[in-house]
Coordinates of C-alpha atoms in Angstrom, one line a residue:
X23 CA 0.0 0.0 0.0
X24 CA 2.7 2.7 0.9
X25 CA 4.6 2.4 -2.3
X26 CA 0.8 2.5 -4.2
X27 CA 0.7 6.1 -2.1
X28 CA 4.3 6.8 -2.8
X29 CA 3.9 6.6 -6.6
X30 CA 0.8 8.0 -6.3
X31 CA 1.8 11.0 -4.5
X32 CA 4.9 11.6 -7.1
X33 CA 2.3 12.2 -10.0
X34 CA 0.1 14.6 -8.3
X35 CA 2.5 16.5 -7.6
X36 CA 4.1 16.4 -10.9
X37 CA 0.3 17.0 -12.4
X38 CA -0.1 19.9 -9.6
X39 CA 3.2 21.2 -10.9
X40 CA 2.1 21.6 -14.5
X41 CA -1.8 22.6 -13.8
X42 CA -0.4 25.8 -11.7
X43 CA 1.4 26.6 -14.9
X44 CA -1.6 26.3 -16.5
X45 CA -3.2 29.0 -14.3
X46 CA -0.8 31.2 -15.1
X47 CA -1.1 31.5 -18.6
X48 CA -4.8 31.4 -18.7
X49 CA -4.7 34.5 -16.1
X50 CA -2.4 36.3 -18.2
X51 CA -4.4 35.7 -21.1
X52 CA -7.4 37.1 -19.4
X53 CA -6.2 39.9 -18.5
X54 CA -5.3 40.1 -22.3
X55 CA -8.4 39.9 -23.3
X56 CA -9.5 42.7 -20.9
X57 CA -7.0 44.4 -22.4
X58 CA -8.6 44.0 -26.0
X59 CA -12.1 44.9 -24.9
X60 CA -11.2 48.3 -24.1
X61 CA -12.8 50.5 -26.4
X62 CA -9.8 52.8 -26.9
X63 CA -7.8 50.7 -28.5
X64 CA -6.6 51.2 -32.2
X65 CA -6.6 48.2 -35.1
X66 CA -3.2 48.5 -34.8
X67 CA -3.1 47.9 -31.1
X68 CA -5.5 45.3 -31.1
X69 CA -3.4 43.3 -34.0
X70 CA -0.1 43.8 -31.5
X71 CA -1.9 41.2 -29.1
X72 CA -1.6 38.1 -32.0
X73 CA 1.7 37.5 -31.4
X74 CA 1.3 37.0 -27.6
X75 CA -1.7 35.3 -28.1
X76 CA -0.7 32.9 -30.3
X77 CA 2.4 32.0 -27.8
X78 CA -0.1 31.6 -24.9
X79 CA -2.4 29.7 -26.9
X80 CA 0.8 27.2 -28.3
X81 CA 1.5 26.9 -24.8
X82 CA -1.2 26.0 -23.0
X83 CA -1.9 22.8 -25.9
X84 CA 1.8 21.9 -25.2
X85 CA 0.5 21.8 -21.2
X86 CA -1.8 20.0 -21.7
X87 CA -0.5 17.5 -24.2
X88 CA 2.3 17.0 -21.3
X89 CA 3.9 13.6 -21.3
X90 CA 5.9 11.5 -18.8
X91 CA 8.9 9.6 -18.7
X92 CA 7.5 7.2 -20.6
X93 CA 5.9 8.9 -23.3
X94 CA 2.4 9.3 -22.0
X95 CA 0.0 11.3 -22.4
X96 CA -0.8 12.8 -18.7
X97 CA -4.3 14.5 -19.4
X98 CA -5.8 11.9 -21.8
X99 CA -7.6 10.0 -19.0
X100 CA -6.8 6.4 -19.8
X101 CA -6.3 7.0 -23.3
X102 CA -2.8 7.3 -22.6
X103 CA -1.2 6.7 -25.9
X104 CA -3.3 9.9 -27.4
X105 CA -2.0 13.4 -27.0
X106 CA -5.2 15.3 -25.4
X107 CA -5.3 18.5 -27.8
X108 CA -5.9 16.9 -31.0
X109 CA -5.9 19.8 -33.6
X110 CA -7.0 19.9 -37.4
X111 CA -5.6 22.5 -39.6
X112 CA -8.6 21.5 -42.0
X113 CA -10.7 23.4 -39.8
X114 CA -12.0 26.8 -39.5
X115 CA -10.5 28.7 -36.6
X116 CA -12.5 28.2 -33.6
X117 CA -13.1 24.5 -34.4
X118 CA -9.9 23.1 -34.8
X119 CA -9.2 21.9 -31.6
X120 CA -10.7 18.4 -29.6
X121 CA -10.1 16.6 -27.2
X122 CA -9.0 13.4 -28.2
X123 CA -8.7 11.8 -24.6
X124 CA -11.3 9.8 -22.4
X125 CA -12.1 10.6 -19.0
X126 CA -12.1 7.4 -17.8
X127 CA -10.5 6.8 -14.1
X128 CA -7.3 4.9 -13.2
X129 CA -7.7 3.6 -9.7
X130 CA -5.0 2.2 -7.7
X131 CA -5.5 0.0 -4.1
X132 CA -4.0 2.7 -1.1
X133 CA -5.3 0.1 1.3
X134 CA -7.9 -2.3 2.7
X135 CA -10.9 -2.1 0.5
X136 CA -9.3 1.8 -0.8
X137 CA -8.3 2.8 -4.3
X138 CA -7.0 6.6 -5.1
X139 CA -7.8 8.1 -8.5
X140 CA -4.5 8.3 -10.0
X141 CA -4.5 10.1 -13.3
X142 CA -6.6 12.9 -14.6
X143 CA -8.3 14.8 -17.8
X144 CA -8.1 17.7 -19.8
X145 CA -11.4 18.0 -21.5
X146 CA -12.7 21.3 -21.4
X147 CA -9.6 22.9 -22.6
X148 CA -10.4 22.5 -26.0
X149 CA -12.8 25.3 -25.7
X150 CA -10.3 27.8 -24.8
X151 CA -8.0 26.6 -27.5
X152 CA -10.9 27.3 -29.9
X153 CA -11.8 30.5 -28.7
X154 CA -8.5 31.9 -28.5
X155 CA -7.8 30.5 -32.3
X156 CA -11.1 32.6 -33.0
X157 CA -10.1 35.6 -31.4
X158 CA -6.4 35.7 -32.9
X159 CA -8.2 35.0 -37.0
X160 CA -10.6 37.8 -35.8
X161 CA -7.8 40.1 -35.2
X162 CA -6.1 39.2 -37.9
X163 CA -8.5 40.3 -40.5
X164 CA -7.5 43.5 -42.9
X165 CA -10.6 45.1 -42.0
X166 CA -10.7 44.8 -38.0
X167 CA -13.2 47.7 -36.0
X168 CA -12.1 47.1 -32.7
X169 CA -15.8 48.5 -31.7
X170 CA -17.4 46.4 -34.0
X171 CA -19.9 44.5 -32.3
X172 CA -19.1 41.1 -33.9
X173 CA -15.4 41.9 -33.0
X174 CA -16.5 42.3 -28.9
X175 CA -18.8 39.5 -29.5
X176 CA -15.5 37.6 -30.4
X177 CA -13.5 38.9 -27.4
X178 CA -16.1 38.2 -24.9
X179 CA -16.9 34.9 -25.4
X180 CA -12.9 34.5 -25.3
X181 CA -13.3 36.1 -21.6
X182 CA -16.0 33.5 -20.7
X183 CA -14.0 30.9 -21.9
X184 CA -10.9 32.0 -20.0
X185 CA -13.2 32.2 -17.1
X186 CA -14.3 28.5 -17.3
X187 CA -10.7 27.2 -18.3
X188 CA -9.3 28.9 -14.8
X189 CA -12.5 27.4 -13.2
X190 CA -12.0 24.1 -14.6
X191 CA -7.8 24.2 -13.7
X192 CA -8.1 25.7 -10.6
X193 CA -10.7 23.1 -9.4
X194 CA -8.3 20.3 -10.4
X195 CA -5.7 21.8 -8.2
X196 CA -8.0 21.8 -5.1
X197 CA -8.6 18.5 -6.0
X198 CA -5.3 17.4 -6.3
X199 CA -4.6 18.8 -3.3
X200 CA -7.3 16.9 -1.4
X201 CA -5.9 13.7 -2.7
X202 CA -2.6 14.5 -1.6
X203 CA -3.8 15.6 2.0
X204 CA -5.8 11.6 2.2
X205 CA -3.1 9.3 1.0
X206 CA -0.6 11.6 3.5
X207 CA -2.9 10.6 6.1
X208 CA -3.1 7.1 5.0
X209 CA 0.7 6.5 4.7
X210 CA 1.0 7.7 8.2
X211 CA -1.3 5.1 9.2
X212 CA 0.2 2.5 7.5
X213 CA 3.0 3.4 9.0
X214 CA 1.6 3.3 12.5
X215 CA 0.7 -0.3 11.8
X216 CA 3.7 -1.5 10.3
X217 CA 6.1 0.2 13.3
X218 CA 3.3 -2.0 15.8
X219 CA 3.9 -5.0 13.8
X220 CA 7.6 -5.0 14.2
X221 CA 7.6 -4.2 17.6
X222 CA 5.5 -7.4 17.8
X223 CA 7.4 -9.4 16.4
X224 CA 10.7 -8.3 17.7
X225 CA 8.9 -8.8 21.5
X226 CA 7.8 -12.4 19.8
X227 CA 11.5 -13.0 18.7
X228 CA 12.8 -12.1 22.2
X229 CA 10.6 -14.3 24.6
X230 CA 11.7 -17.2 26.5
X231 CA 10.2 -19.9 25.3
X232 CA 10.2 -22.6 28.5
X233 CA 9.1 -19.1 30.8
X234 CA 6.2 -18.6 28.0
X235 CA 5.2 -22.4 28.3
X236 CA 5.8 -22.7 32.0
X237 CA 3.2 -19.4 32.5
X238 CA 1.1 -20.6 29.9
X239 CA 0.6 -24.0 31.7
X240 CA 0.0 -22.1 34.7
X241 CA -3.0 -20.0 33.6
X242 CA -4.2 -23.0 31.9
X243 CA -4.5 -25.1 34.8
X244 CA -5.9 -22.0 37.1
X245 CA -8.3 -21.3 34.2
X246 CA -9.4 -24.9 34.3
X247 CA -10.2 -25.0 38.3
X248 CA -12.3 -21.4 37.5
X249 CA -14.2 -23.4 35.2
X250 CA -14.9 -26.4 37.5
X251 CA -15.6 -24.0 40.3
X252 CA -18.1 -21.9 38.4
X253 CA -19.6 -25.1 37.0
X254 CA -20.0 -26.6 40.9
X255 CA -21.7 -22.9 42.1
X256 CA -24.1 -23.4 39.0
X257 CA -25.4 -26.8 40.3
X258 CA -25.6 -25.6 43.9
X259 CA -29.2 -24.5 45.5
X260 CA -30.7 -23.5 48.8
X261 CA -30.9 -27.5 49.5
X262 CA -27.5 -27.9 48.6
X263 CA -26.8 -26.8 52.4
X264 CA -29.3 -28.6 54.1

């Protein structure tokens, strides 16, 4: 069980490690976005926020198409062997990106009857991908209005969806951290009952064996007489002493 919660433990902190990356590229890209919406920006100014959004946008798929040491996929659920962010350059921008994972559960035993989830999912991303992909073609075009309404219309639902991506992260860190806070308390209990095993067994490997017998015999045989004289009260009765 403690090397289950020792192996266990190494990944969510690796995952917790990359997800609070995560969060901070999807808060600076928010506040990008805020940025955009202001209403005295310039098409020029507006089309100097492509290049940064592209980066942030490149990076958060890499994120989330993290690997491990041995080549898989950490986000895909189960579907290990699929990178998470599966994009199409067929597509129009805003629909490019899916999520090619599962979210299926890995469970692993922490103790008697207790598994821990041990991987995790990145569906949900795909959403932000898309509407940053939107956002950066909108800017793009030769004849941007920066107070056009389809253009805000563009830029706030890019806002929303950076909303729901930092909900969607930042829940997985609380929950990581939960996990992490259980199988600590577990391994400390497994601990407690492997340090009282030992001890019973080094106070088994230490006792005299003829004393042992010796006492044994002698609670045997007083245990033995309690019996008879219990069994001889049980039969007695107010005759009895007549």
């Amino acid at each position: 069980y403690r090397d289950n919660i020792a192996s266990i433990k190494i990944r969510l902190s690796k995952n917790e490690g990359y997800l609070g990356g995560m969060v901070n590229d999807i808060a600076a890209g928010r506040d990008q976005i805020v940025w955009a919406l202001d209403g005295g920006n310039t098409p020029d100014d507006l089309k100097a926020m492509i290049s940064p959004l592209e980066a942030l946008r490149d990076s958060l798929r890499f994120s989330a198409n993290t690997v491990d040491q041995e080549g898989r996929y950490v986000f895909s659920g189960t579907n290990t062997s699929a990178a998470p962010m599966a994009y199409d350059a067929s597509a129009a921008p805003g629909a490019r990106y899916s999520y090619a994972g599962n979210t299926n559960e890995q469970r692993v035993v922490v103790g008697n009857g207790l598994t821990q989830v041990a991987n995790d999912n990145m569906k949900g991303m795909e959403q932000l991908l898309n509407r940053l992909d939107a956002t950066i073609a909108t800017l793009g075009s030769a004849t941007l209005n920066p107070n056009d309404p389809a253009t805000r219309g563009v830029l706030e639902a890019n806002l929303a969806g950076f909303d729901a991506a930092l909900d969607l992260v930042s829940g997985k860190i609380a929950v990581l951290g939960g996990k992490q806070n259980i199988l600590d308390t577990l391994d400390a209990n497994h601990g407690n009952v492997s340090l009282s095993n030992q001890m019973a067994i080094t106070d088994i490997g230490q006792l005299d064996m003829g004393v042992a017998a010796t006492e044994l015999n002698g609670y045997s045989t007083a245990l033995q007489a309690t019996y008879k004289a219990y069994s001889r009260i049980g039969t007695l009765s107010l005759f009895s002493a007549l």
